[in-house]
Short mmCIF file of C-alpha atoms in Angstrom, two decimals:
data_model
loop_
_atom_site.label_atom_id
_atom_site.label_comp_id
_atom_site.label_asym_id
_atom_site.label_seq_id
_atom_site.Cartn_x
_atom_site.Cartn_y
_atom_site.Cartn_z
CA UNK A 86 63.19 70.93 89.36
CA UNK A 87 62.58 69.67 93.06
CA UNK A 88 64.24 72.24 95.49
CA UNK A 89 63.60 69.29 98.36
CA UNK A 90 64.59 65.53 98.34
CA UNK A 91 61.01 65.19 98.98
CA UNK A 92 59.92 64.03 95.63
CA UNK A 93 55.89 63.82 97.02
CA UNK A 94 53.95 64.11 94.15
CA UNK A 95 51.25 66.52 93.80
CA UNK A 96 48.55 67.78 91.86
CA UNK A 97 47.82 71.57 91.54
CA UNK A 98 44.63 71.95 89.25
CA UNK A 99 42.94 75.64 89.37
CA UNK A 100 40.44 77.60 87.22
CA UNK A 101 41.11 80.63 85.63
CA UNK A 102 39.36 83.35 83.28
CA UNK A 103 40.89 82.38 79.59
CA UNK A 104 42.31 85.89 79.81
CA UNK A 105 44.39 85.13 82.62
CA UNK A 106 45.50 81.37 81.40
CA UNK A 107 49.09 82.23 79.78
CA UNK A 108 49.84 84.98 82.60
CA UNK A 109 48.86 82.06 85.53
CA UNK A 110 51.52 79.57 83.44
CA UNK A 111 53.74 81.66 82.65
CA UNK A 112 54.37 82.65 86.46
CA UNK A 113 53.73 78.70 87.83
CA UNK A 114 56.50 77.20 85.13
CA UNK A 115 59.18 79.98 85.86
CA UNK A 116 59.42 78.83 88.85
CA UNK A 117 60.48 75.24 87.57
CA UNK A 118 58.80 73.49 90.21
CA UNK A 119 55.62 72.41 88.68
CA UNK A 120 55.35 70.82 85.38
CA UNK A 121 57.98 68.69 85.56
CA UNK A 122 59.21 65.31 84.53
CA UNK A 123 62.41 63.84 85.11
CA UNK A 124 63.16 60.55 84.06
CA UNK A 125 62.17 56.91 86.06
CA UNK A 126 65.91 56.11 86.83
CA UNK A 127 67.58 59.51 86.48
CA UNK A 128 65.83 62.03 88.87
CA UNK A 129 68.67 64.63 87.86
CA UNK A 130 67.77 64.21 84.09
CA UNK A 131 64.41 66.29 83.10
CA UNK A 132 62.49 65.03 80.25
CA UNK A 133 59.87 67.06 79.68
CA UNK A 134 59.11 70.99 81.33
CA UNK A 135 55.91 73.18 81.14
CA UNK A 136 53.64 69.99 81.46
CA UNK A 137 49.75 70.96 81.93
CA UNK A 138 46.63 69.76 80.78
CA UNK A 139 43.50 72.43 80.07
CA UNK A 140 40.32 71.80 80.19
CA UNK A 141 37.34 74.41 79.34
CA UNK A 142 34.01 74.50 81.15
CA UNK A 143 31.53 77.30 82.55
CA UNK A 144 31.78 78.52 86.27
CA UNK A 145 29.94 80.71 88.25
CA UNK A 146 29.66 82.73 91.51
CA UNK A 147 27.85 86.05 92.64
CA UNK A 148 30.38 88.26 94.54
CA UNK A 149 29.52 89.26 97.56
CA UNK A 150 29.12 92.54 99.51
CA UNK A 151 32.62 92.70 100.67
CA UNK A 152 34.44 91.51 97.55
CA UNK A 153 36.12 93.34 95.19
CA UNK A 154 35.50 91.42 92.08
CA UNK A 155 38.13 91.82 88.90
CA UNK A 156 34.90 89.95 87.08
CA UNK A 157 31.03 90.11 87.89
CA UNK A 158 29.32 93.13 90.11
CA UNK A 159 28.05 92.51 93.84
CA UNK A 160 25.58 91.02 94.57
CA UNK A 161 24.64 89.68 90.93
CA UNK A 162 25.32 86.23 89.63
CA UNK A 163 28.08 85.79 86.95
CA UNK A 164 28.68 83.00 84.70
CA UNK A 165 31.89 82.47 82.71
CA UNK A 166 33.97 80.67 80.79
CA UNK A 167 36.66 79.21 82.58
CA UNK A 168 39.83 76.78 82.34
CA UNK A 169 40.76 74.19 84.39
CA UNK A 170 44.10 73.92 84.69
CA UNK A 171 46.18 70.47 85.95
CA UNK A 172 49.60 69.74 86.71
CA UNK A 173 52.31 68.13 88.64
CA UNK A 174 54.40 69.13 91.93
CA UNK A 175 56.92 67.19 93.71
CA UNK A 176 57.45 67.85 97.03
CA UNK A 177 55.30 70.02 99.99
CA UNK A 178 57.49 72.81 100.23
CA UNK A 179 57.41 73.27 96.52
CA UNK A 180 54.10 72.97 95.92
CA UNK A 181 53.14 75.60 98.83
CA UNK A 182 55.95 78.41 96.76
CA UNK A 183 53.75 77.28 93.53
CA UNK A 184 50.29 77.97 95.46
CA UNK A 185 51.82 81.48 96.35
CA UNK A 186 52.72 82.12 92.86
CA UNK A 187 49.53 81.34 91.49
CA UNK A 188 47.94 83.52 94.41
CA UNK A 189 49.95 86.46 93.13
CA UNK A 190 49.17 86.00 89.40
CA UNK A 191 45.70 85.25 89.33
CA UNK A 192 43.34 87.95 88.93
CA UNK A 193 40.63 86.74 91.08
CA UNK A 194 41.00 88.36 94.63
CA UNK A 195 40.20 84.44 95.96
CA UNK A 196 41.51 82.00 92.92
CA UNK A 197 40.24 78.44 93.11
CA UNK A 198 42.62 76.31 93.30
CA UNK A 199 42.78 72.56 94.78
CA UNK A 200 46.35 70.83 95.87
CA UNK A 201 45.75 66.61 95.69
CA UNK A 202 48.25 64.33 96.90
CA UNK A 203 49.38 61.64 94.18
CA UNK A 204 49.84 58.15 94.84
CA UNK A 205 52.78 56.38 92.99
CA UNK A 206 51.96 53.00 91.35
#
């Protein structure tokens, strides 16, 4: 549920070792800001909770000299299954405490994540 009147829809969508996938949701949705649909007429009255869609693919990356990787050794490239991860936001503030949650629960030290704003038709 919105803690804002700003009901700006956004889309979080982030990739995540399937390891990690029920930790990363787990943390986003107890939040109650993400994953969330109220009903056209009713803001007040949620439908539906826990809303994501999944998708699996391969990614890859070679961690660098710096890093500290949970996955992968310096300096060698790793490839891995992965899964992409969509859902919705409403409102700026909310979706920046959802961003920080993910941050915290994800075990990469630098989680990919992408934050699009949603036009409303």
């Amino acid at each position: 549920m919105s803690t804002t009147n700003d009901q700006t829809k956004y889309k979080l969508c982030y990739f995540v070792p399937p390891s990690s996938l029920q930790a990363t949701k787990t943390a986003i949705f107890a939040t109650n800001l993400a994953g969330v649909f109220s009903s056209l007429t009713d803001a007040d009255k949620v439908l539906y909770t826990n809303v994501c869609w999944e998708t699996s693919g391969t990614g890859q990356f070679i961690p660098g000299p710096d890093s500290t990787p949970d996955i992968g050794t310096r300096g060698e490239l790793e490839v891995l299954e992965e899964v992409r991860v969509e859902m919705q936001v409403l409102g700026s503030e909310n979706v920046k405490k959802v961003v920080q949650v993910l941050k915290k629960a994800h075990p990469y030290e630098v989680p990919v994540y992408e934050v699009y704003k949603m036009e409303d038709f």
